[in-house]
Coordinates of C-alpha atoms in Angstrom, one line a residue:
Chain H
M168 CA -1.2 9.8 -21.9
T169 CA -3.2 12.2 -19.8
A170 CA -6.5 10.3 -20.6
V171 CA -4.8 7.0 -19.7
F172 CA -3.6 8.5 -16.4
W173 CA -7.1 9.8 -15.5
F174 CA -8.7 6.4 -16.3
L175 CA -6.2 4.5 -14.2
A176 CA -6.3 7.0 -11.4
G177 CA -10.1 6.8 -11.3
V178 CA -10.0 3.0 -11.1
T179 CA -7.4 3.1 -8.4
V180 CA -9.3 5.6 -6.2
L181 CA -12.7 3.9 -6.8
A182 CA -11.4 0.5 -5.9
A183 CA -9.6 1.9 -2.8
A184 CA -12.9 3.5 -1.8
G185 CA -14.6 0.1 -2.4
V186 CA -12.2 -1.4 0.2
M187 CA -13.6 1.1 2.7
A188 CA -17.2 0.9 1.7
L189 CA -18.1 -2.6 0.6
P190 CA -19.9 -4.5 3.4
N191 CA -18.3 -7.9 2.6
V192 CA -14.6 -8.2 3.4
F193 CA -13.9 -10.7 0.7
H194 CA -15.3 -8.2 -1.9
A195 CA -13.1 -5.5 -0.2
S196 CA -10.0 -7.7 -0.7
L197 CA -10.9 -8.1 -4.4
C198 CA -11.2 -4.3 -4.7
F199 CA -7.8 -4.1 -3.0
A200 CA -6.3 -6.3 -5.7
L201 CA -7.9 -4.2 -8.5
S202 CA -6.7 -0.9 -6.9
F203 CA -3.1 -2.1 -6.9
F204 CA -3.4 -3.5 -10.4
A205 CA -4.5 -0.1 -11.7
L206 CA -1.7 1.6 -9.6
A207 CA 0.7 -0.6 -11.6
G208 CA -0.7 1.0 -14.7
V209 CA -0.1 4.5 -13.2
Y210 CA 3.6 3.4 -12.7
L211 CA 3.7 2.5 -16.4
T212 CA 2.6 6.1 -17.3
L213 CA 5.6 7.2 -15.2
G214 CA 8.0 5.0 -17.2
A215 CA 8.7 2.7 -14.3
E216 CA 7.9 -0.6 -16.0
F217 CA 10.0 -2.7 -13.6
L218 CA 8.2 -1.3 -10.6
A219 CA 4.9 -1.9 -12.4
A220 CA 5.8 -5.6 -12.8
I221 CA 7.0 -5.9 -9.2
Q222 CA 3.7 -4.2 -8.1
I223 CA 1.6 -6.8 -9.9
L224 CA 3.7 -9.7 -8.8
I225 CA 3.9 -8.8 -5.1
Y226 CA 0.7 -6.9 -4.4
T227 CA -2.0 -8.4 -6.7
G228 CA -0.1 -11.7 -6.9
A229 CA 1.1 -12.4 -3.3
I230 CA -0.4 -9.9 -0.8
A231 CA -3.9 -10.0 -2.2
V232 CA -3.9 -13.8 -2.2
I233 CA -2.7 -14.1 1.4
I234 CA -5.3 -11.4 2.4
A235 CA -8.0 -13.5 0.7
F236 CA -6.7 -16.6 2.6
A237 CA -6.8 -14.6 5.9
V238 CA -10.4 -13.6 5.2
M239 CA -11.4 -17.2 4.6
L240 CA -9.5 -18.4 7.8
T241 CA -11.1 -15.9 10.2
P242 CA -14.4 -16.6 12.0
P243 CA -17.3 -15.5 9.8
A244 CA -19.4 -13.5 12.2
I245 CA -17.2 -10.4 12.3
G246 CA -14.6 -11.7 10.0
H247 CA -16.7 -11.3 6.9
S248 CA -18.3 -8.0 7.6
N249 CA -16.6 -4.6 7.0
L250 CA -17.8 -2.6 10.1
S251 CA -16.7 0.8 11.3
N252 CA -16.1 1.7 14.9
R253 CA -17.5 4.7 16.9
Q254 CA -14.6 7.0 15.7
R255 CA -16.0 6.9 12.1
L256 CA -16.9 10.6 12.0
W257 CA -13.6 11.7 13.6
A258 CA -11.6 9.5 11.3
G259 CA -13.4 10.9 8.3
A260 CA -12.7 14.4 9.5
V261 CA -9.0 13.7 10.2
A262 CA -8.6 12.1 6.7
L263 CA -10.4 15.0 5.0
L264 CA -8.3 17.5 6.9
A265 CA -5.1 15.7 6.0
L266 CA -6.2 15.6 2.3
G267 CA -7.1 19.3 2.4
L268 CA -3.7 20.2 3.9
L269 CA -1.8 18.1 1.4
A270 CA -3.7 19.3 -1.6
G271 CA -3.5 22.9 -0.4
G272 CA 0.3 22.6 -0.1
L273 CA 0.8 20.8 -3.4
V274 CA -1.2 22.6 -5.9
P275 CA 0.2 26.2 -5.7
V276 CA 3.8 25.0 -6.2
R277 CA 5.4 25.3 -9.6
W278 CA 6.6 21.8 -10.3
P279 CA 9.3 21.1 -12.9
E280 CA 8.4 19.6 -16.3
P281 CA 9.3 15.9 -16.7
G282 CA 12.6 15.0 -18.5
P283 CA 12.5 12.7 -21.6
L284 CA 11.3 9.2 -20.9
R285 CA 14.2 6.9 -20.2
A286 CA 14.5 3.8 -22.5
T287 CA 14.4 1.0 -19.9
S288 CA 14.7 1.0 -16.2
A289 CA 15.0 -2.7 -15.4
A290 CA 18.7 -3.0 -16.5
S291 CA 19.8 0.2 -14.8
L292 CA 17.8 -0.7 -11.6
G293 CA 19.4 -4.2 -11.4
E294 CA 22.9 -2.7 -11.9
L295 CA 22.3 -0.1 -9.2
M296 CA 20.9 -2.7 -6.8
L297 CA 24.0 -4.8 -7.0
T298 CA 26.6 -2.0 -7.0
R299 CA 25.7 1.2 -5.2
Y300 CA 22.8 -0.1 -3.1
V301 CA 24.1 -3.6 -2.4
V302 CA 24.1 -3.2 1.4
P303 CA 20.4 -2.1 1.6
F304 CA 19.6 -4.9 -0.9
E305 CA 21.1 -7.5 1.4
V306 CA 19.5 -5.9 4.5
A307 CA 16.1 -6.1 2.7
G308 CA 16.6 -9.8 2.0
F309 CA 17.5 -10.4 5.6
I310 CA 14.4 -8.5 6.7
L311 CA 12.3 -10.7 4.4
L312 CA 13.9 -13.8 5.9
V313 CA 13.2 -12.7 9.5
A314 CA 9.6 -11.7 8.6
L315 CA 9.1 -15.1 7.0
I316 CA 10.3 -17.0 10.1
A317 CA 8.3 -14.7 12.4
A318 CA 5.1 -15.2 10.3
I319 CA 5.5 -19.0 10.4
T320 CA 6.2 -19.0 14.2
V321 CA 3.3 -16.7 15.1
A322 CA 0.7 -18.3 12.8
K323 CA 1.7 -21.8 13.8
G324 CA 0.9 -21.0 17.4
A325 CA 4.3 -21.7 18.9
L326 CA 3.9 -18.9 21.3
K327 CA 1.0 -20.5 23.1
P328 CA 1.5 -20.6 26.9
Chain J
M273 CA 2.0 14.8 -23.2
S274 CA 2.2 13.5 -19.6
P275 CA 0.1 15.0 -16.8
P276 CA 1.8 17.5 -14.5
L277 CA 3.5 16.3 -11.4
H278 CA 0.9 17.5 -8.9
H279 CA -1.8 15.2 -10.4
Y280 CA 0.3 12.2 -9.3
L281 CA 0.9 13.8 -5.9
I282 CA -2.8 14.4 -5.4
L283 CA -3.6 10.8 -6.4
A284 CA -1.0 9.7 -3.8
A285 CA -2.5 11.9 -1.2
V286 CA -6.0 10.6 -1.9
L287 CA -4.8 7.0 -1.5
F288 CA -2.9 7.9 1.7
C289 CA -6.0 9.6 3.2
L290 CA -8.3 6.7 2.3
G291 CA -5.9 4.4 4.1
L292 CA -5.7 6.8 7.0
Y293 CA -9.5 6.7 7.3
G294 CA -9.5 2.9 7.2
V295 CA -6.8 2.6 9.9
L296 CA -8.7 4.9 12.2
A297 CA -12.3 3.7 11.6
K298 CA -12.3 0.0 10.7
R299 CA -13.1 -2.7 13.2
N300 CA -11.9 -5.7 11.1
A301 CA -8.1 -6.2 11.5
I302 CA -7.7 -7.4 7.9
V303 CA -9.3 -4.2 6.6
A304 CA -7.0 -2.2 8.8
L305 CA -4.0 -4.0 7.3
M306 CA -5.3 -3.4 3.8
S307 CA -5.6 0.3 4.7
V308 CA -1.9 0.4 5.8
E309 CA -1.0 -1.1 2.5
L310 CA -3.0 1.6 0.7
M311 CA -1.1 4.3 2.7
L312 CA 2.3 2.7 1.7
A313 CA 1.1 2.6 -1.9
G314 CA 0.5 6.3 -1.8
V315 CA 4.0 7.0 -0.5
N316 CA 5.4 4.7 -3.1
L317 CA 3.6 6.6 -5.9
N318 CA 5.1 9.8 -4.5
L319 CA 8.6 8.3 -4.7
V320 CA 8.2 7.1 -8.3
A321 CA 6.6 10.4 -9.5
F322 CA 9.4 12.5 -8.0
D323 CA 12.0 10.1 -9.6
R324 CA 10.4 10.7 -13.0
Y325 CA 10.0 14.5 -12.7
L326 CA 13.1 15.6 -10.7
G327 CA 15.4 13.3 -12.7
S328 CA 17.1 11.6 -9.7
R329 CA 18.9 8.7 -11.5
Y330 CA 16.5 6.0 -10.3
L331 CA 17.0 6.8 -6.7
G332 CA 13.2 7.1 -6.2
Q333 CA 12.6 3.8 -7.9
V334 CA 15.2 2.0 -5.8
F335 CA 13.7 3.5 -2.7
A336 CA 10.2 2.3 -3.8
L337 CA 11.5 -1.2 -4.3
F338 CA 12.7 -1.3 -0.7
T339 CA 9.4 0.1 0.4
V340 CA 7.6 -2.7 -1.4
S341 CA 9.8 -5.4 0.2
V342 CA 9.2 -3.9 3.7
A343 CA 5.4 -3.8 2.9
A344 CA 5.5 -7.4 2.0
A345 CA 7.3 -8.3 5.3
E346 CA 4.7 -6.2 7.1
A347 CA 1.8 -7.9 5.4
A348 CA 3.2 -11.4 6.2
V349 CA 3.7 -10.7 9.9
G350 CA 0.5 -8.7 10.2
L351 CA -1.7 -11.4 8.7
A352 CA 0.1 -14.1 10.8
L353 CA -0.8 -12.0 13.9
V354 CA -4.4 -11.8 12.7
I355 CA -4.6 -15.5 12.2
A356 CA -3.1 -16.1 15.7
L357 CA -5.6 -13.7 17.2
A358 CA -8.5 -15.4 15.3
R359 CA -7.3 -18.8 16.6
R360 CA -6.9 -17.7 20.2
R361 CA -9.8 -15.3 20.8
N362 CA -12.0 -16.4 17.9
S363 CA -12.4 -12.9 16.6
V364 CA -10.7 -10.3 14.4
D365 CA -12.7 -7.4 15.8
L366 CA -10.1 -4.7 16.8
S367 CA -12.6 -3.1 19.2
E368 CA -12.6 -6.3 21.3
F369 CA -8.8 -6.2 21.9
T370 CA -8.7 -3.6 24.7
D371 CA -6.5 -5.5 27.2
L372 CA -3.8 -2.8 27.1
S373 CA -6.1 0.2 27.4
G374 CA -5.9 1.5 31.0

C-alpha cells in the first residue's frame, strides 16, 4: 500500500509540475488530466472509491476536456505558450514559504492511526446525501444550474454592448 | 500497511503550493485556472485523508463531493470568461488585462 501511494503521489506531483513547466499549454492540459487521474488512485488508497470514480468522471472526463477545448479556441500567439510574468521569483518564494510553513506544522504532530478500511462508501454516501445532507445537495445542484446558464450566457457573447 | 496521515497532508500541501505558484506567476488565463483546480484538489485530498484517519463517518467525503461540484461550476464559468475575453480582446494574456489597476 505504501509503495502504491508513493508511486501515485510521485505521478501526481510530477504531472502537476509539468502543468507549470511545459512550454506548450496543450501539453500542460494533458499533464493536468494525468495529475488528476493519479490523484484518483490516491483516493483509492484511502478507501474512497466513490470519490475516485467521481474524480475521474468530472476532472479527467469533463474539466480536462473543456480545458483542452478552451486551449484550442484561444488565439495561438499567447494562447498556446505557457509564459510566466515578472512576479515569477516572488511567486516561487511565496509558494516555497507556504510549503515550508505547512510541512513544518504538519510533520511534528502525532497523528492518529487509521481505523479499519470500511467495506464500501458509495451506498453510505448516497444515503447520507439524500437524508442528512439533502439541503446542501439541492443547493449544489442549484449552483451547477446557475453556473451552466452563466457559462452559456457569457461564452455566447450576450453581454456585448 | 497504509502510509501515515502526514504523507497525505504533505502531498496535499505540495499540490496546493504548486497551484499557488501557478496562480501568481502564470500569464495564460487557462493555466491560471488549471492552477486553481490544483489548489482545490489539494484541499480535497486533505478532506478525504482526515475522513479516513479521524473516523468522521463520511463527513469529509461528503464535503469533498460538494467541493468537486463547486470546482466544476467554477471551471465552467472561468473557461466561459476566458473564451469571452479571447473573443473580445483577442488574447488570454493576464498581464494585458490591467484596465482596473489604478
